[in-house]
XYZ file of C-alpha atoms in Angstrom:
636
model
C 45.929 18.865 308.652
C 45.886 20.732 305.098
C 47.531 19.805 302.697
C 49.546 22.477 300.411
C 51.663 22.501 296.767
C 54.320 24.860 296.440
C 55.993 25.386 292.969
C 59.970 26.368 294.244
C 63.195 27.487 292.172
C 66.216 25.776 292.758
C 69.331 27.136 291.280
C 71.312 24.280 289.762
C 74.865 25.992 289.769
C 77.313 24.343 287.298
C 75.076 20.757 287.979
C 74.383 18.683 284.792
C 71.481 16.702 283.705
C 71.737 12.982 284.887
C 72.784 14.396 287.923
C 71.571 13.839 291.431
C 71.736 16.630 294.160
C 70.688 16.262 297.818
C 68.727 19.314 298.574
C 67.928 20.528 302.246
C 64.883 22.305 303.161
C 63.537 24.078 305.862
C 60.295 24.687 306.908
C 59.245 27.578 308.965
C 55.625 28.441 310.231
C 55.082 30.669 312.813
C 57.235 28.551 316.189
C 56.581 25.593 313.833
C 59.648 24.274 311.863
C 60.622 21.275 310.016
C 64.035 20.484 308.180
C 64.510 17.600 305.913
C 66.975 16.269 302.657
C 65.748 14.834 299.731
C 67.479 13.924 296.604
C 66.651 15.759 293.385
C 67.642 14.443 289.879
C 68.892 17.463 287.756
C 66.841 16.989 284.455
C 67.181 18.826 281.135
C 66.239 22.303 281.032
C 63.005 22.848 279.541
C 61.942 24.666 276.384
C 61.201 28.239 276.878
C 57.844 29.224 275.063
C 53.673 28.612 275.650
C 51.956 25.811 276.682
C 47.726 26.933 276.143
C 45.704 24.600 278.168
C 42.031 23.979 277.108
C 39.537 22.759 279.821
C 36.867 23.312 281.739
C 34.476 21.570 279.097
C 35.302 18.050 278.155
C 34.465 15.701 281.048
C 33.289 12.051 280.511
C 29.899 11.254 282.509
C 30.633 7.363 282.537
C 27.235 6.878 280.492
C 26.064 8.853 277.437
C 23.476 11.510 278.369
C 20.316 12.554 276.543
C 19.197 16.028 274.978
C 17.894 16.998 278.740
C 20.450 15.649 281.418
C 23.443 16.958 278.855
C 21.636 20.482 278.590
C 21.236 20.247 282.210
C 24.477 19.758 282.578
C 26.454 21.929 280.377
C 24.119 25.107 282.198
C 25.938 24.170 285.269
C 29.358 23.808 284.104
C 28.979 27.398 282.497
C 28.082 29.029 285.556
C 30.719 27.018 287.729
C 33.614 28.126 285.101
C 32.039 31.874 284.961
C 32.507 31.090 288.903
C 36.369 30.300 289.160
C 37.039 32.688 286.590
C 35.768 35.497 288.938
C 38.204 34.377 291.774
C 41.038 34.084 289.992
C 41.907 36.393 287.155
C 44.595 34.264 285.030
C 41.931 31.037 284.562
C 40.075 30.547 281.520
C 38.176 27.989 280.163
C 36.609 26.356 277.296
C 32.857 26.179 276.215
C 32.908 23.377 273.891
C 30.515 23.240 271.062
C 28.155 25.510 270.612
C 24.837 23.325 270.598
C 26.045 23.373 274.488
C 26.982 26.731 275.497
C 24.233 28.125 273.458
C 21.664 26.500 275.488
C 24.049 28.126 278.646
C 23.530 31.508 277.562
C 20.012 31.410 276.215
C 18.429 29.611 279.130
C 20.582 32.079 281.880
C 21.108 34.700 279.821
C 22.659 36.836 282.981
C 25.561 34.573 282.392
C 26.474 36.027 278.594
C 27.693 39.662 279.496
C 29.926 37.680 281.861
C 31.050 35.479 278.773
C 31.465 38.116 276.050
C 33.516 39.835 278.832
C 35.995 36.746 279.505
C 36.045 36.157 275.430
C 36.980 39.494 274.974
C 40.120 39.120 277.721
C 41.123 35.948 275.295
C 40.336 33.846 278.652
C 36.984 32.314 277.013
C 36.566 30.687 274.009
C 34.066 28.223 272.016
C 34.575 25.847 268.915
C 33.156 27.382 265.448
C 31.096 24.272 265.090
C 27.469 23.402 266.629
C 28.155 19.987 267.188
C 31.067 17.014 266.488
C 29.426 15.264 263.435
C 30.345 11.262 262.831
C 31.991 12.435 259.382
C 32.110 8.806 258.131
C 28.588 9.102 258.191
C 26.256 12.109 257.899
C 26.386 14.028 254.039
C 28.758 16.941 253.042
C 25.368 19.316 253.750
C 25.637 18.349 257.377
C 29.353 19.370 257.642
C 28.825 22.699 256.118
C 25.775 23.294 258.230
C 27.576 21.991 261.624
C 30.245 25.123 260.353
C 27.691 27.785 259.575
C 25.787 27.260 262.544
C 28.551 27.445 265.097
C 30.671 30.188 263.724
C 27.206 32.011 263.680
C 26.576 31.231 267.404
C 30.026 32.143 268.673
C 29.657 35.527 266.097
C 26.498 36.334 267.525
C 26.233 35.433 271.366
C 30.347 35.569 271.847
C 31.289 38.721 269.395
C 34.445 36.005 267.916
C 33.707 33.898 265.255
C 36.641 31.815 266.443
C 39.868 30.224 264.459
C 40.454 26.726 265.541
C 38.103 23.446 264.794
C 38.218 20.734 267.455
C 37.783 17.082 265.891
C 38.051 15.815 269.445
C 37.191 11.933 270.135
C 35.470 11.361 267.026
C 36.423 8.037 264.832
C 37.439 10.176 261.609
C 37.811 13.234 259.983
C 36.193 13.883 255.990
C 38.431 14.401 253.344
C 37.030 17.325 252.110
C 36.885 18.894 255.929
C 39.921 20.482 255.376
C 38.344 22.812 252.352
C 35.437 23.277 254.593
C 37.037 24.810 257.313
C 39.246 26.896 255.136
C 36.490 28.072 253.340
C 34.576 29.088 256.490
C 37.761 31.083 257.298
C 39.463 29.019 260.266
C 43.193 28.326 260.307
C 43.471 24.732 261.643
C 42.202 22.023 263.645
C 43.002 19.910 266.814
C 42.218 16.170 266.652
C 43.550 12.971 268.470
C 42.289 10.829 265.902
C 44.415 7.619 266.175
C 45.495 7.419 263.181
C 49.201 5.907 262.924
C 52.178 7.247 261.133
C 50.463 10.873 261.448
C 52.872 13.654 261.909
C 52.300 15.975 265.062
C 52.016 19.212 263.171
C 50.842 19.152 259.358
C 49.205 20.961 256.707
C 46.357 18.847 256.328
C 44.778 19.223 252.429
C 41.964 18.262 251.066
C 41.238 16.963 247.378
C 40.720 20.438 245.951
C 44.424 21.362 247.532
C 43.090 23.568 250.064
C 45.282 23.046 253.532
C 44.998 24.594 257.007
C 46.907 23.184 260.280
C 46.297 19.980 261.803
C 47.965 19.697 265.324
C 47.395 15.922 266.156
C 47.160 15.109 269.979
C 47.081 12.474 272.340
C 44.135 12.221 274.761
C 44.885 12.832 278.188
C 42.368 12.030 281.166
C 42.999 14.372 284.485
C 45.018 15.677 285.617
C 44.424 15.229 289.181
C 47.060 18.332 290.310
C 49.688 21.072 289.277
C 51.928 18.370 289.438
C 50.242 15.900 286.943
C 49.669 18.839 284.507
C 53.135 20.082 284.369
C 54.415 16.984 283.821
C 51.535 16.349 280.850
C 52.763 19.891 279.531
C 56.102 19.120 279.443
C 55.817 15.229 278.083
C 53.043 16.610 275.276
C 55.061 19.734 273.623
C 58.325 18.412 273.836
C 57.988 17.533 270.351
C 57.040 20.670 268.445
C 58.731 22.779 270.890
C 61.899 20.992 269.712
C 60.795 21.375 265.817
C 61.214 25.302 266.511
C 57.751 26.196 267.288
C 57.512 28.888 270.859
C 53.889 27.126 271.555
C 51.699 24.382 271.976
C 48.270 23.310 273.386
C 47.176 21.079 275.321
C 43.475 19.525 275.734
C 42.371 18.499 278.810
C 39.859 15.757 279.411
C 38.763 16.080 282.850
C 38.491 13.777 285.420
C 35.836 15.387 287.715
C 33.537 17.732 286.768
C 35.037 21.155 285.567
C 36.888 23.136 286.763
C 39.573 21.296 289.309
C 39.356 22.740 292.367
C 43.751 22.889 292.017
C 43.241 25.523 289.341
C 41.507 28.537 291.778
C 44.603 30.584 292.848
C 47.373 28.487 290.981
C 47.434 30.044 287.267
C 49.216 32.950 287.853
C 52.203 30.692 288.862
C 51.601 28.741 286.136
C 51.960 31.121 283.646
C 55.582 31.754 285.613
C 56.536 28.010 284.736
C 59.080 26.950 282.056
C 57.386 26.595 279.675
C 54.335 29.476 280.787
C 51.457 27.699 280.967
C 48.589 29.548 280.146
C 44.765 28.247 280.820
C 42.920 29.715 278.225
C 39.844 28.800 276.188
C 41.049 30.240 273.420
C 44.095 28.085 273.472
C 43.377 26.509 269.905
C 42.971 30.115 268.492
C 46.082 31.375 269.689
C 48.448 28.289 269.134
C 47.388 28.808 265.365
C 48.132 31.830 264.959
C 51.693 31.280 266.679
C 52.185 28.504 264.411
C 51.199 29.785 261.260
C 53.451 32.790 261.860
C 56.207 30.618 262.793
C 55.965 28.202 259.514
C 55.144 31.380 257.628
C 58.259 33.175 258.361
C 61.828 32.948 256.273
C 63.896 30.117 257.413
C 60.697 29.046 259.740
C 59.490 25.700 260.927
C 58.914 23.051 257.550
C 55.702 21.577 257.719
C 54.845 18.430 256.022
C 51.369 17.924 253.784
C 49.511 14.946 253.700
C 46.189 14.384 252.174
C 46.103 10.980 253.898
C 42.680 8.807 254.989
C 41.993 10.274 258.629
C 39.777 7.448 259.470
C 39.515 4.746 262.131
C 38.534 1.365 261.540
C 36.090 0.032 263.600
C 33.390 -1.314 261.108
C 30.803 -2.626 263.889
C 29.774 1.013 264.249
C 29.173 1.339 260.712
C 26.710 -1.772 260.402
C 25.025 -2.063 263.971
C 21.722 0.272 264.893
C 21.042 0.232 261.065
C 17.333 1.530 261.434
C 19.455 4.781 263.381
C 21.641 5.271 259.993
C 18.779 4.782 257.629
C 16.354 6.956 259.401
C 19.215 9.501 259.896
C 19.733 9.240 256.092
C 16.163 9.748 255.446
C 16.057 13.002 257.366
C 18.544 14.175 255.617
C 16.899 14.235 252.323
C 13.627 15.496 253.946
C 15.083 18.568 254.855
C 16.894 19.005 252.258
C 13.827 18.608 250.341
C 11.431 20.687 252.258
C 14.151 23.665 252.638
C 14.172 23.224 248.349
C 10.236 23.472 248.522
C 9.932 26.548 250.980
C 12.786 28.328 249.226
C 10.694 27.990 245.933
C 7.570 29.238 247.483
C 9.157 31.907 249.562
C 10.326 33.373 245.674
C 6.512 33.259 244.769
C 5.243 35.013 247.748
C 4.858 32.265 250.739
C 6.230 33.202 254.213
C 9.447 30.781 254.477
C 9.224 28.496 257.907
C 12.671 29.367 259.493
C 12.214 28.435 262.363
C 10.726 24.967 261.519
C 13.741 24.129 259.126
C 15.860 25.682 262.112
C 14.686 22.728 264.324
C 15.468 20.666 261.545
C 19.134 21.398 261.387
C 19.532 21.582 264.949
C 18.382 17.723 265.716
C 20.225 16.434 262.709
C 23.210 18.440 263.928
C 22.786 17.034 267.485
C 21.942 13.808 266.282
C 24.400 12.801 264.117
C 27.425 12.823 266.738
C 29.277 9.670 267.312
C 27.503 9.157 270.409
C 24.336 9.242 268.725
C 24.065 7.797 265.294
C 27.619 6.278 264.952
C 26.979 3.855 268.585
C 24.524 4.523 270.539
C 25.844 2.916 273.860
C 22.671 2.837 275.915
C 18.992 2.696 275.198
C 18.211 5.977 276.623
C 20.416 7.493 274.277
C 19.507 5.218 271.265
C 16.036 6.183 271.959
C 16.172 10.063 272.145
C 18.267 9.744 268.872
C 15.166 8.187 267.007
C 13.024 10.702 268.873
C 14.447 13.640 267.657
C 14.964 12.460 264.524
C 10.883 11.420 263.919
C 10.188 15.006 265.308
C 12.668 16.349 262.597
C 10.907 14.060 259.961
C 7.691 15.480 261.093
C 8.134 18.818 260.988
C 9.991 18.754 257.415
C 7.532 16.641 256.080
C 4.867 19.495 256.919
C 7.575 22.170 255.711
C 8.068 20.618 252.805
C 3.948 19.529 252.097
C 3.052 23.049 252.754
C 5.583 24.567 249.958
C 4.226 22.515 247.428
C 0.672 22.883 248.231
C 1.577 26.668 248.162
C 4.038 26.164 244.891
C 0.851 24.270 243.015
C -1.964 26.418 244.014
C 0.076 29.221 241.779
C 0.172 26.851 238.705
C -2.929 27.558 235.892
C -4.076 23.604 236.270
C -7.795 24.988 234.856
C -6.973 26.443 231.463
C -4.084 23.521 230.759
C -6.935 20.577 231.211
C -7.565 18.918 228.357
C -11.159 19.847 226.578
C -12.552 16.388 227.381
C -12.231 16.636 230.710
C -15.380 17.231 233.439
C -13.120 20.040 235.228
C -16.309 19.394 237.935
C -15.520 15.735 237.884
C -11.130 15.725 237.912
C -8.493 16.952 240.475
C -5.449 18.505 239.078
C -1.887 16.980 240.075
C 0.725 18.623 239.726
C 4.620 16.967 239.144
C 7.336 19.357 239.953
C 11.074 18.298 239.222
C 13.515 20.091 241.308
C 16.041 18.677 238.844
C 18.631 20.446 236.462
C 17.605 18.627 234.015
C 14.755 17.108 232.312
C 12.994 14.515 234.498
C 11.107 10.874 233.405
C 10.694 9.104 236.758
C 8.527 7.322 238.574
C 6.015 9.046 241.150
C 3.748 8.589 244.079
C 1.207 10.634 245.149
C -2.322 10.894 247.733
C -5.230 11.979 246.038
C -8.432 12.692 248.453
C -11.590 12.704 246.992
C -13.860 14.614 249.591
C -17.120 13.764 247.699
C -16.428 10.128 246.708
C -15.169 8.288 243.473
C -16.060 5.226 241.814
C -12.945 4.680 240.192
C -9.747 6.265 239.094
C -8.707 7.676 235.564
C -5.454 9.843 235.415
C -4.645 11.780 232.451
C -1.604 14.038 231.377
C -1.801 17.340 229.873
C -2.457 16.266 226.340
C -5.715 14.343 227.449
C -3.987 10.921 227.301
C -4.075 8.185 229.764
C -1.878 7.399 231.802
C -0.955 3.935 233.053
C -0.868 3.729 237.013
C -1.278 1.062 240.061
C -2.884 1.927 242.797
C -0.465 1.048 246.276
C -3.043 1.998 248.860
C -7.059 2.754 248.648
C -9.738 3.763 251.403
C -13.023 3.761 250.709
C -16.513 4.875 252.489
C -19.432 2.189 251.884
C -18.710 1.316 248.312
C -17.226 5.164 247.181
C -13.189 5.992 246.741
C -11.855 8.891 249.560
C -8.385 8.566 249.420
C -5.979 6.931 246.972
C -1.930 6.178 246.630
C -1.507 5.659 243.597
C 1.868 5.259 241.366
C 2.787 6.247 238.167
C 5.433 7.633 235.674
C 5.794 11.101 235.139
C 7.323 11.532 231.813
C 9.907 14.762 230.692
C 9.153 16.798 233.327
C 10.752 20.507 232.591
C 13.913 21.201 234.677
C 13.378 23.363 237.824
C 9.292 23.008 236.451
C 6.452 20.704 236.702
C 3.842 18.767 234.597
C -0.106 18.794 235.626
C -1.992 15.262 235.469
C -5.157 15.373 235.870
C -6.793 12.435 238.045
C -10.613 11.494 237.112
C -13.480 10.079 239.646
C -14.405 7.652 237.146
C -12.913 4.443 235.498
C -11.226 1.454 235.774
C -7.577 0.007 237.391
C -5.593 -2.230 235.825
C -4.949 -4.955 236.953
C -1.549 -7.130 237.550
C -0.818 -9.984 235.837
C 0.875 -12.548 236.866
C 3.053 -14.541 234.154
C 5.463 -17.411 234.220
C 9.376 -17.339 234.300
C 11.917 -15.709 236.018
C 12.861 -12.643 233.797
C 11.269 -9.312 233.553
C 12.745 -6.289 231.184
C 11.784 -2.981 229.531
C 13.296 -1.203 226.658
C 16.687 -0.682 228.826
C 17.466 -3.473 230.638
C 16.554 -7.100 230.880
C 17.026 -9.005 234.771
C 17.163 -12.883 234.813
C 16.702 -14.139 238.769
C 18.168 -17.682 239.550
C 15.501 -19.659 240.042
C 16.934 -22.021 242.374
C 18.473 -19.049 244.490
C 16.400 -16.250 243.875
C 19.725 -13.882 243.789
C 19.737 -11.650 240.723
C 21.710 -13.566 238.071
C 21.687 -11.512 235.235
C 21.774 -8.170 234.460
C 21.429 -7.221 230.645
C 22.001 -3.076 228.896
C 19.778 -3.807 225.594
C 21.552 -0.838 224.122
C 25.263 -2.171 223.885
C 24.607 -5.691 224.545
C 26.906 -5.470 227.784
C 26.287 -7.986 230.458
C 26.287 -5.769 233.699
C 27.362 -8.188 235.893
C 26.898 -11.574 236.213
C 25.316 -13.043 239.374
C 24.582 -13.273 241.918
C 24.247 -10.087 242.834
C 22.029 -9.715 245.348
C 23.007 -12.608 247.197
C 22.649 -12.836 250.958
C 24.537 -14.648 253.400
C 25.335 -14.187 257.314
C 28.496 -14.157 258.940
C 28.640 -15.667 262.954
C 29.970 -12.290 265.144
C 32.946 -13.714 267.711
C 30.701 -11.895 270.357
C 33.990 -11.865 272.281
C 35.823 -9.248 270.185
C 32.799 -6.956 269.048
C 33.323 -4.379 271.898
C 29.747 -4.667 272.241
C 28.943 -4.016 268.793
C 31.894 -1.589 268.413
C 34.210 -3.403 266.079
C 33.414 -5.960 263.735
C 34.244 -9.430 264.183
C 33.735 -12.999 262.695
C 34.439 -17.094 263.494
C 34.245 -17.240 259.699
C 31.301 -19.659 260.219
C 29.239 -18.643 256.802
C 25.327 -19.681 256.651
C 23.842 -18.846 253.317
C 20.107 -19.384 252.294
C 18.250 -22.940 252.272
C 19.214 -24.788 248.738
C 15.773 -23.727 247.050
C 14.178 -23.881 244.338
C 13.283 -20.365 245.144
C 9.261 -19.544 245.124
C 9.733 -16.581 242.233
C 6.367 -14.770 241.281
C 6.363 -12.220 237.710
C 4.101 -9.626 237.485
C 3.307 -6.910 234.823
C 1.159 -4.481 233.584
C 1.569 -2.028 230.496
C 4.074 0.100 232.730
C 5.628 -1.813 234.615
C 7.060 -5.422 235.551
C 8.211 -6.677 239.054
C 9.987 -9.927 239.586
C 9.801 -11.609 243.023
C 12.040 -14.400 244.982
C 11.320 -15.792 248.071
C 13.810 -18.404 250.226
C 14.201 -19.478 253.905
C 16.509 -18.617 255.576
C 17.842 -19.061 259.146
C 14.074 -19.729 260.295
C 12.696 -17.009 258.577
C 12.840 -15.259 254.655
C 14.616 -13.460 252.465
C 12.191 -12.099 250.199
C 14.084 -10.103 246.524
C 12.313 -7.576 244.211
C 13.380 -6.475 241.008
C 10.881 -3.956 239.834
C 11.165 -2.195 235.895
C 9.365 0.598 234.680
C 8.850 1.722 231.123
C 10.861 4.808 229.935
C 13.023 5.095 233.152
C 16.439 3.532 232.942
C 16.754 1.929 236.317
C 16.294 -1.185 237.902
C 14.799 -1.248 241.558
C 16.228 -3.503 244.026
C 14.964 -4.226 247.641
C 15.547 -7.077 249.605
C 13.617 -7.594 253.168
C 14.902 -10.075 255.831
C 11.090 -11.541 257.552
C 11.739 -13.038 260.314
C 15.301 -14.336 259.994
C 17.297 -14.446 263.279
C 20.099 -12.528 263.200
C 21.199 -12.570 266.447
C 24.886 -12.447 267.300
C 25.193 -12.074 263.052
């Protein structure tokens, strides 16, 4: 009642292709026999040379998973591949990013001799990156990261740094990725990007001119037997096989959970096939280095170079789940920032917080896959996304608090005060600029006062006040404990800092509010439309140059046709425009010596938009927010 696949030879004779032969065949087993004729169309020969299948990794759940269940279950797929490979001696199989594999090995780590032993056989292999970034999204820092992390992982746990990248599934590649990975030492990549007009085999090359080898691939689901993969194999490489090239790969996308049970026993035959089909982890690995040699040698394959957009365009990912993107964004800078701050402090003595910043990375490396921050396709995973981002936020935010607290309590802030000052009755603030260049900007900063203050006074180094507003104040009975204030710090040294010093006594100034609908400063001067509110003009006092002419900042909404968004996927419209209610605008001025701020407020769509142009003197910038309150935007 079994059933069995047998892979037979049949010698052809003088047949030729188009051909059909009616083949007889006996069965024998044991007094069992069975004798049949079938027909067999004779087909062209195949090309001799090496197909390297990669699986035993990529397998889609039906749902998107979060941190635990993927962890979960990337542990068992490790130990079921570490499994098979026991049994049979020719299978080998691929690990996948390292953010997954890593896990593998450190939570079982009687699975990793068993690893580094396949890896070393070239049966095992991972991808030199931790994760598969969204590169339309995350910064250039992330990329590099994602690189240094993995080939460190796969260095480390696997003893091979690895030679292939896999942009597998993933809605576009950077332009600069190509530089990246030749800078980190790897040879090519593997993508099925679905991009059209791509070549199969190219030098991909990046601005700078750097170029390593891009094999583009279809994606292929299954297969579901020997039968189905052969025929993949020999429908996949047909094409470079026929350019001149002795190999190929092919990457499998499972269709059950990894590894087929048709594998166990059968790759020994396979690698008898025409072409010899090989299942190998390192598959990627060793179809570069076939390839390169092969281009590389005289009278060798001619590769074409294109430096061509490698994106897809689905512009619903790019606009839905904002808060994901901004937060995401956010993070970034925060540990960016805080790995600045500790770096500086570590140079004057402070223990630097790897491991902190290390959790950092990790959860903006995890985070910022397609899955997560491009599209988010169920709450679970949307959820776990912000998660590990706030816990990233928090912990660089401490990192980064902690450095400068360390990085100020090393400055002289006594000596520097100015001789009026009570030094009893002043805390010192210190501005650092992290900068290449002199600094005047504006600042914000939390001053506690554990004793109490009646007012606030801040001065700079030369004793002279300083203009601020004060953006957020607690106070005990009728006594100051904790301040926000903001201010502008003015030429602050490059790679230095300034010390202000903040008084318990004094006086804030107030805003005042003024008529009109312009504000400027010795840069720039901003007209708002007053029956719109949009930004209308945009003045540089130096040349004389209108900037633009509004509006600027307009606002409108667009209907979605709900019915081609892919569930928020791709970006689609009726054309149906709404824009906001015909005014006047309600538009507020404000100003102190420092500063002016300009504000416009309009229904719209049952709510507000509310637009605020904010100058400040000596800083040549204009500050733009605009805040939808309340506005539906449903199906917008």
């Amino acid at each position: 009642g079994e059933e069995y696949e047998a892979l037979l030879s049949i010698p052809l004779g003088e047949a030729t292709p188009g051909e059909a032969l009616n083949v007889e065949i006996v069965l024998e087993h044991e007094n069992l026999g069975a004798r049949f004729t079938t027909p067999l169309a004779v087909v062209p020969a195949r090309q001799q040379g090496t197909v390297y299948v990669v699986t035993g990794n990529r397998y889609h759940t039906g749902a998107a998973e979060d941190q635990a269940a993927e962890m979960e279950r990337a542990i068992a797929q490790v130990r079921r591949n570490c499994l098979v490979a026991e049994q049979d001696e020719r299978y080998g199989f691929d690990l996948g990013d390292a953010y997954t594999w890593r896990t593998a090995l450190v939570a079982q780590p009687e699975l990793r001799d068993d690893v580094r032993r396949l890896v070393g056989m070239l049966r095992c292999g991972g991808h030199p990156g931790y994760g598969t970034p969204d590169e339309r999204i995350v910064c250039g820092e992330v990329l590099v990261r994602n690189l240094a992390y993995g080939v460190q992982a796969q260095d480390e746990l696997l003893g091979d740094p690895g030679g292939c990248y896999f942009a597998w599934n993933v809605p576009g590649i950077c332009p600069q990725t190509p530089e990246i990975l030749a800078e980190a030492g790897l040879m090519g990549l593997v993508g099925n990007v679905p991009v059209r007009g791509k070549p199969s085999l190219f030098r991909h090359q990046a601005p700078s001119g750097a170029r390593v080898l891009h094999r583009h691939k279809r994606g292929m689901e299954g297969p579901g037997s020997l039968a189905a993969l052969r025929e993949a194999v020999s429908e996949q490489s047909r094409e470079v096989m026929t350019e001149g090239l002795g190999s190929d790969i092919l990457v499998v996308e499972s269709a059950t959970v990894p590894p087929e049970p048709f594998y166990l026993g059968a790759c020994g035959s396979l690698r008898q096939a025409s072409p010899s089909i090989v299942v190998s982890g390192t598959g990627g690995h060793e179809f570069m280095r076939e390839a390169l040699d092969r281009a590389g040698a005289e009278g060798g394959v001619t590769l074409a170079t294109t430096a061509r957009v490698m994106h897809t365009h689905r512009l619903g990912e790019l606009v839905s789940q904002p808060e994901v993107k901004i937060a995401y964004g956010a993070v970034e800078h925060l540990v960016l920032d805080a790995e600045r701050w500790a770096t500086f402090a570590a140079l004057l003595g402070a223990q630097y917080p790897e491991s902190a910043l290390d959790l950092c990375w990790r959860q903006l490396l995890f985070t910022g896959r397609p899955d997560c921050l491009g599209f988010a396709a169920t709450p679970e995973v949307y959820v776990d996304t912000l998660a590990a981002l706030h816990e990233a936020a928090t912990v660089a935010r401490h990192v980064g608090d902690e450095a400068a607290a360390y990085i100020a309590g090393q400055a002289d802030t006594a000596s520097g005060a100015p001789p009026r000052l009570d030094p009893h009755d002043a805390e010192a603030l210190v501005v650092f600029n992290p900068s290449s260049w002199m600094r005047t900007d504006v600042c914000e900063a939390r001053v506690a006062f554990p004793r109490g203050a009646a007012g606030i006074t801040v001065f700079d180094d030369g004793g002279r006040p300083v203009a601020f507003g004060p953006l957020m104040v607690e106070k005990l009975n009728t006594r100051m404990v904790f301040a926000c204030i903001r201010f502008v710090a003015r030429d602050v040294p490059a790679l230095g800092y300034r010390t202000y010093y903040v008084q318990r006594s004094g006086k804030t100034a107030q805003m005042e509010p003024r008529a009109g609908a312009q504000i400027e400063n010795e840069y720039f001067l901003v007209l708002a439309d007053p029956l719109t509110g949009a930004l209308a003009k945009l003045v540089d006092k130096d040349s004389g140059v209108e900037c633009g002419v509004g509006p600027l900042n307009d606002v409108l909404a667009l209907d979605e046709d709900a019915a081609r968004t892919a569930g928020g996927r791709d970006l689609w419209t009726t054309g149906a425009m709404t824009r906001p209610d015909g005014g006047p605008a309600k538009v507020t001025v404000v100003q102190t010596e420092w500063m002016q701020e300009l504000e416009s407020t309009i229904p719209f769509l049952g709510g507000e938009v509310v637009r605020t142009l904010t100058l400040y003197a000596g800083v040549r910038r204009v500050d733009c927010s605009v805040r939808l309150e309340g506005v539906d935007v449903e199906d917008r």
